[in-house]
XYZ file of N, CA, C and O in Angstrom:
504
model
N -7.382 23.555 -9.037
C -7.209 22.640 -7.868
C -8.366 21.500 -7.996
O -9.369 21.826 -8.190
N -7.928 20.208 -7.849
C -8.708 19.211 -8.049
C -9.058 18.618 -6.599
O -8.334 19.010 -5.571
N -10.076 17.852 -6.609
C -10.463 17.108 -5.303
C -9.672 15.858 -5.137
O -10.008 15.062 -4.249
N -8.804 15.451 -5.984
C -8.069 14.204 -6.010
C -7.259 14.182 -4.803
O -6.262 15.127 -4.500
N -7.068 13.210 -3.813
C -6.372 13.123 -2.612
C -5.015 12.886 -3.145
O -4.589 12.444 -4.272
N -4.079 13.521 -2.036
C -2.562 13.453 -2.456
C -2.140 12.152 -1.782
O -2.243 12.036 -0.562
N -1.864 11.270 -2.670
C -1.618 9.832 -2.114
C -0.156 9.531 -2.780
O -0.069 9.526 -3.998
N 0.849 9.317 -2.024
C 2.233 8.865 -2.582
C 2.426 7.517 -2.097
O 1.834 6.933 -1.152
N 3.380 6.988 -2.848
C 3.935 5.743 -2.809
C 5.529 5.653 -2.605
O 5.942 6.356 -3.389
N 5.835 5.326 -1.488
C 7.346 5.343 -1.197
C 7.941 3.948 -0.606
O 7.006 3.283 -0.022
N 9.349 3.673 -0.786
C 9.824 2.677 -0.099
C 10.038 3.005 1.236
O 10.442 4.054 1.625
N 9.831 1.999 2.264
C 10.188 2.356 3.688
C 11.476 2.632 3.961
O 11.861 3.125 4.886
N 12.459 2.135 3.047
C 13.904 2.384 3.295
C 14.267 3.844 2.932
O 15.478 4.055 3.297
N 13.473 4.472 2.246
C 13.776 6.006 2.013
C 13.566 6.693 3.319
O 12.744 6.417 4.135
N 14.413 7.730 3.539
C 14.268 8.771 4.697
C 12.883 9.288 4.502
O 12.439 9.772 3.456
N 12.259 9.409 5.864
C 10.951 10.075 5.850
C 11.269 11.683 5.433
O 12.221 12.255 5.491
N 10.144 12.211 4.713
C 10.100 13.483 4.210
C 9.058 14.299 5.009
O 7.995 13.697 5.548
N 9.176 15.641 5.076
C 8.486 16.460 5.823
C 7.071 16.576 5.202
O 6.055 16.804 5.896
N 6.780 16.110 3.947
C 5.651 16.414 3.110
C 5.025 14.913 3.031
O 4.135 14.791 2.191
N 5.420 13.975 3.698
C 4.864 12.711 3.682
C 3.532 12.581 4.267
O 2.682 11.769 3.870
N 3.065 13.475 5.106
C 1.822 13.433 5.665
C 1.681 12.166 6.598
O 2.660 11.907 7.270
N 0.529 11.636 6.424
C 0.329 10.256 7.297
C 1.144 8.994 6.526
O 0.865 8.938 5.499
N 2.030 8.325 7.416
C 2.851 7.349 6.776
C 2.112 6.002 7.197
O 2.066 5.720 8.420
N 1.772 5.218 6.195
C 1.110 3.974 6.506
C 1.923 2.735 5.765
O 1.976 2.790 4.614
N 2.354 1.816 6.575
C 3.018 0.542 5.929
C 1.837 -0.447 5.350
O 0.942 -0.599 6.371
N 1.875 -0.787 4.168
C 0.777 -1.587 3.780
C 1.374 -2.990 3.460
O 0.568 -3.881 2.766
N 2.472 -3.394 3.833
C 3.054 -4.715 3.627
C 2.559 -5.723 4.838
O 2.407 -5.321 5.736
N 2.342 -6.971 4.496
C 2.000 -7.990 5.647
C 3.122 -8.242 6.591
O 3.037 -8.392 7.634
N 4.487 -8.240 5.997
C 5.440 -8.455 6.532
C 6.222 -7.331 6.965
O 6.393 -6.360 6.200
N 6.863 -7.340 8.387
C 7.776 -6.129 8.645
C 8.904 -6.119 7.908
O 9.644 -7.155 7.624
N 9.496 -5.007 7.345
C 10.634 -4.948 6.476
C 11.845 -5.196 7.161
O 12.042 -4.787 8.225
N 12.731 -5.974 6.527
C 13.974 -6.376 7.223
C 15.031 -4.964 7.270
O 14.963 -4.085 6.524
N 15.618 -4.921 8.425
C 16.613 -3.970 8.780
C 15.950 -2.627 9.141
O 16.849 -1.551 9.071
N 14.626 -2.658 9.357
C 14.054 -1.213 9.616
C 13.535 -1.297 11.061
O 12.557 -2.079 11.272
N 13.939 -0.383 11.908
C 13.549 -0.366 13.302
C 12.082 0.307 13.326
O 11.933 1.177 12.516
N 11.277 0.044 14.282
C 10.124 0.841 14.479
C 10.285 2.252 14.509
O 9.584 3.095 13.996
N 11.381 2.653 15.155
C 11.637 4.136 15.411
C 12.114 4.770 14.132
O 11.584 5.804 13.652
N 12.890 4.138 13.245
C 13.322 4.650 12.028
C 12.331 4.752 10.756
O 12.222 5.535 10.104
N 11.217 3.852 11.099
C 10.159 3.817 10.059
C 9.269 5.056 10.087
O 8.628 5.426 9.203
N 9.184 5.610 11.432
C 8.366 6.923 11.484
C 6.915 6.605 11.049
O 6.278 7.411 10.258
N 6.317 5.576 11.411
C 4.972 5.223 10.915
C 3.956 5.817 11.625
O 4.027 5.935 12.982
N 2.759 6.098 11.088
C 1.562 6.481 11.805
C 0.647 5.241 11.977
O -0.077 5.187 12.868
N 0.840 4.154 11.126
C 0.052 3.042 11.210
C 0.733 1.984 10.306
O 1.475 2.107 9.325
N 0.446 0.723 10.686
C 0.907 -0.468 9.972
C -0.376 -1.408 9.693
O -0.883 -1.895 10.551
N -0.899 -1.203 8.591
C -2.081 -1.814 8.058
C -1.773 -3.216 7.433
O -2.304 -3.438 6.118
N -1.255 -4.058 8.054
C -0.921 -5.414 7.283
C -2.184 -6.271 6.889
O -1.915 -6.941 5.940
N -3.157 -6.112 7.479
C -4.357 -6.909 7.136
C -4.777 -6.490 5.803
O -5.627 -7.071 5.055
N -4.481 -5.283 5.191
C -4.809 -4.844 3.745
C -3.957 -5.534 2.783
O -4.413 -5.347 1.575
N -2.939 -6.036 3.098
C -1.842 -6.628 2.148
C -2.547 -7.733 1.365
O -3.541 -8.278 1.755
N -2.156 -7.965 0.098
C -2.560 -9.223 -0.640
C -2.468 -10.443 0.034
O -1.521 -10.618 1.104
N -3.320 -11.466 -0.190
C -3.292 -12.780 0.477
C -1.793 -13.471 0.209
O -1.149 -13.012 -0.882
N -1.460 -14.201 1.025
C -0.090 -14.942 0.827
C -0.314 -15.681 -0.585
O 0.736 -15.622 -1.324
N -1.415 -16.348 -0.893
C -1.485 -17.053 -2.179
C -1.164 -16.121 -3.361
O -0.350 -16.295 -4.365
N -1.755 -14.890 -3.360
C -1.697 -13.847 -4.420
C -0.267 -13.302 -4.603
O 0.239 -13.271 -5.589
N 0.129 -13.121 -3.265
C 1.623 -12.632 -3.226
C 2.550 -13.536 -3.760
O 3.526 -13.219 -4.643
N 2.513 -14.840 -3.279
C 3.439 -15.763 -3.822
C 3.266 -16.049 -5.506
O 4.219 -16.071 -6.093
N 2.078 -15.930 -5.914
C 1.743 -16.060 -7.330
C 2.351 -14.933 -8.146
O 3.148 -15.211 -9.122
N 2.262 -13.807 -7.518
C 2.672 -12.694 -8.306
C 4.084 -12.573 -8.382
O 4.748 -12.374 -9.499
N 4.927 -12.601 -7.282
C 6.503 -12.734 -7.163
C 7.030 -11.428 -7.728
O 8.100 -11.530 -8.081
N 6.180 -10.292 -7.787
C 6.710 -8.900 -8.415
C 7.235 -9.116 -9.785
O 8.227 -8.637 -10.256
N 6.630 -10.016 -10.584
C 7.094 -10.326 -12.033
C 6.215 -9.314 -12.797
O 4.859 -9.279 -12.754
N 6.880 -8.277 -13.391
C 6.282 -7.098 -13.987
C 5.187 -7.501 -15.055
O 4.183 -6.884 -14.972
N 5.213 -8.542 -15.677
C 4.372 -8.913 -16.821
C 2.967 -9.478 -16.231
O 1.887 -9.512 -16.757
N 2.977 -9.571 -14.799
C 1.762 -10.171 -14.021
C 1.238 -9.108 -13.470
O 0.136 -9.248 -12.643
N 1.721 -7.825 -13.366
C 1.139 -6.858 -12.552
C -0.292 -6.515 -12.901
O -1.060 -6.226 -11.905
N -0.614 -6.429 -14.137
C -2.075 -6.053 -14.517
C -3.063 -7.182 -13.856
O -4.144 -6.717 -13.215
N -2.710 -8.339 -14.051
C -3.586 -9.375 -13.422
C -3.587 -9.328 -11.926
O -4.686 -9.560 -11.300
N -2.326 -8.970 -11.474
C -2.159 -8.935 -9.920
C -3.145 -7.853 -9.586
O -3.816 -8.061 -8.440
N -3.074 -6.867 -10.034
C -3.972 -5.537 -9.671
C -5.483 -5.968 -9.688
O -6.116 -5.692 -8.769
N -5.750 -6.748 -10.703
C -7.412 -7.136 -10.725
C -7.679 -8.085 -9.454
O -8.667 -7.873 -8.969
N -6.744 -9.085 -9.445
C -6.872 -9.910 -8.355
C -7.021 -9.425 -6.852
O -7.936 -9.683 -5.951
N -6.021 -8.563 -6.833
C -5.926 -7.701 -5.414
C -7.031 -6.799 -5.310
O -7.728 -6.810 -4.141
N -7.395 -6.017 -6.114
C -8.619 -5.318 -6.188
C -9.958 -6.138 -5.566
O -10.527 -5.627 -4.875
N -9.994 -7.340 -6.285
C -11.205 -8.251 -5.911
C -10.963 -8.517 -4.436
O -11.967 -8.593 -3.743
N -9.685 -8.917 -4.018
C -9.611 -9.227 -2.548
C -10.116 -8.082 -1.511
O -10.398 -8.263 -0.365
N -9.863 -6.845 -2.068
C -10.237 -5.667 -1.389
C -11.702 -5.399 -0.952
O -11.988 -4.864 -0.053
N -12.503 -6.369 -1.646
C -13.926 -6.411 -1.211
C -14.101 -7.164 0.041
O -15.297 -7.046 0.633
N -13.054 -7.873 0.675
C -13.141 -8.591 1.837
C -13.579 -7.464 2.890
O -13.042 -6.551 2.889
N -14.623 -7.916 3.790
C -15.038 -6.762 4.757
C -13.901 -6.122 5.595
O -13.804 -4.955 5.709
N -12.965 -6.965 6.095
C -11.832 -6.399 6.987
C -10.821 -5.440 5.992
O -10.686 -4.353 6.366
N -10.580 -5.900 4.800
C -9.807 -4.965 3.839
C -10.451 -3.843 3.505
O -10.008 -2.729 3.341
N -11.932 -3.964 3.188
C -12.665 -2.922 2.798
C -12.667 -1.727 3.914
O -12.789 -0.641 3.624
N -12.791 -2.207 5.006
C -12.975 -1.156 6.175
C -11.622 -0.510 6.219
O -11.718 0.832 6.527
N -10.485 -1.182 6.134
C -9.156 -0.480 6.298
C -8.972 0.499 5.043
O -8.498 1.601 5.235
N -9.348 0.097 3.781
C -9.377 1.037 2.664
C -10.220 2.157 2.783
O -9.792 3.210 2.502
N -11.384 2.076 3.594
C -12.296 3.229 3.840
C -11.377 4.092 5.052
O -11.497 5.477 4.809
N -10.830 3.506 5.852
C -10.059 4.436 6.744
C -8.968 5.061 6.039
O -8.661 6.359 6.176
N -8.234 4.527 5.063
C -7.217 5.141 4.155
C -7.893 6.246 3.432
O -7.284 7.286 3.212
N -8.998 6.019 2.859
C -9.693 7.074 2.071
C -9.962 8.390 2.969
O -9.665 9.449 2.497
N -10.462 8.082 4.252
C -10.589 9.319 5.160
C -9.341 10.009 5.487
O -9.114 11.272 5.463
N -8.206 9.133 5.553
C -6.941 9.974 5.741
C -6.513 10.806 4.654
O -6.032 11.918 4.631
N -6.591 10.020 3.422
C -6.253 10.817 2.184
C -7.137 12.029 1.832
O -6.654 12.993 1.481
N -8.392 12.101 2.232
C -9.316 13.251 2.226
C -8.877 14.375 3.095
O -9.027 15.452 2.790
N -8.327 13.963 4.099
C -7.993 14.897 5.140
C -6.521 15.496 4.978
O -6.189 16.696 5.525
N -5.734 14.985 4.124
C -4.295 15.300 3.845
C -3.511 14.468 3.229
O -4.117 13.404 2.716
N -2.190 14.764 3.029
C -1.406 13.709 2.312
C -1.217 12.415 2.997
O -1.020 12.362 4.343
N -1.374 11.222 2.093
C -1.166 10.008 2.729
C -0.096 9.459 1.993
O -0.006 9.302 0.643
N 0.948 8.778 2.603
C 2.062 8.033 2.021
C 1.983 6.716 2.393
O 2.010 6.179 3.523
N 1.689 5.763 1.393
C 1.769 4.331 1.543
C 3.098 3.858 1.382
O 3.859 4.163 0.307
N 3.522 3.004 2.216
C 4.952 2.454 2.240
C 5.036 1.051 1.998
O 4.067 0.272 2.402
N 6.027 0.613 1.253
C 6.248 -0.805 0.966
C 7.755 -1.055 0.986
O 8.543 -0.098 0.800
N 8.210 -2.260 1.354
C 9.494 -2.676 1.286
C 9.745 -3.099 -0.109
O 11.120 -3.337 -0.340
N 9.077 -3.408 -0.969
C 9.379 -3.867 -2.365
C 10.464 -2.983 -3.068
O 10.513 -1.868 -3.015
N 11.199 -3.692 -3.869
C 12.265 -2.950 -4.648
C 11.606 -2.046 -5.577
O 12.325 -1.025 -6.106
N 10.482 -2.433 -6.240
C 9.811 -1.590 -7.213
C 8.460 -1.295 -6.811
O 7.417 -2.018 -7.343
N 8.300 -0.093 -6.101
C 6.867 0.340 -5.732
C 5.908 0.592 -6.633
O 4.804 0.546 -6.346
N 6.344 0.804 -7.951
C 5.382 1.166 -8.981
C 4.591 -0.173 -9.267
O 3.495 -0.025 -10.045
N 4.966 -1.345 -9.025
C 4.236 -2.522 -9.223
C 4.094 -3.368 -7.918
O 4.105 -4.554 -7.966
N 3.666 -2.495 -7.050
C 3.281 -3.227 -5.657
C 1.893 -3.056 -5.279
O 1.052 -2.286 -5.924
N 1.420 -3.723 -4.251
C 0.146 -3.381 -3.690
C -0.101 -1.939 -3.263
O -1.174 -1.459 -3.503
N 0.956 -1.404 -2.908
C 0.912 0.030 -2.563
C 0.362 0.970 -3.730
O -0.341 1.898 -3.587
N 1.046 0.613 -4.878
C 0.707 1.375 -6.069
C -0.824 1.172 -6.558
O -1.550 1.780 -6.990
N -1.305 -0.208 -6.270
C -2.787 -0.605 -6.635
C -3.602 0.302 -5.575
O -4.541 0.907 -6.152
N -3.288 0.385 -4.442
C -3.962 0.980 -3.351
C -3.999 2.496 -3.693
O -5.070 3.229 -3.659
N -2.942 3.051 -4.072
C -2.819 4.359 -4.374
C -3.674 4.823 -5.619
O -4.351 5.835 -5.629
N -3.722 4.035 -6.606
C -4.520 4.133 -7.689
C -6.017 4.251 -7.465
O -6.775 4.959 -7.771
N -6.451 3.282 -6.620
C -7.891 3.144 -6.180
C -8.194 4.449 -5.296
O -9.394 4.955 -5.521
N -7.392 4.915 -4.488
C -7.594 5.999 -3.709
C -7.571 7.349 -4.509
O -8.424 8.172 -4.346
N -6.850 7.393 -5.531
C -6.902 8.635 -6.360
C -7.984 8.687 -7.279
O -8.627 9.593 -7.571
N -8.229 7.420 -7.808
C -9.347 7.394 -8.931
C -10.789 7.355 -8.280
O -11.696 7.894 -8.941
N -10.899 6.838 -7.248
C -12.064 6.527 -6.476
C -12.185 7.094 -5.119
O -12.310 6.348 -4.248
N -12.003 8.330 -4.890
C -11.644 8.709 -3.528
C -12.984 8.622 -2.558
O -12.743 8.519 -1.405
N -14.135 8.524 -3.133
C -15.498 8.284 -2.310
C -16.054 6.959 -2.517
O -16.982 6.849 -1.847
N -15.644 6.150 -3.401
C -16.195 4.868 -3.738
C -15.753 3.846 -2.826
O -14.609 3.837 -2.363
N -16.498 2.760 -2.445
C -16.139 1.542 -1.917
C -15.553 0.721 -2.930
O -15.846 0.760 -4.070
N -14.656 -0.039 -2.209
C -14.026 -1.068 -3.234
C -14.962 -1.958 -3.910
O -15.827 -2.253 -3.373
């Protein structure tokens, strides 16, 4: 057994699962067609989302993902984002954390970047 936190990434459009643990939406914008009740959220941390400029530049173009991840990781040093990241670390350390996003491909989303950071550096500041 490892000390690696259990962090999942899922689309908010998927049905909630009993093993989701704490469900946190990490998109800046509320997802279309999803009611607050249907989302079954524990938190919406929109302030941790990438800046509008970075999100616009990235446009979910797969070939830009590595650079997006680097730029986004740099943005996470912002004090407000760093505080939220620490809060997410605490949640992940206590149990399963599911990061939710509306993007069509969650494997190349900000949620994937956050999950990677939380899994690789559970005790480190961004």
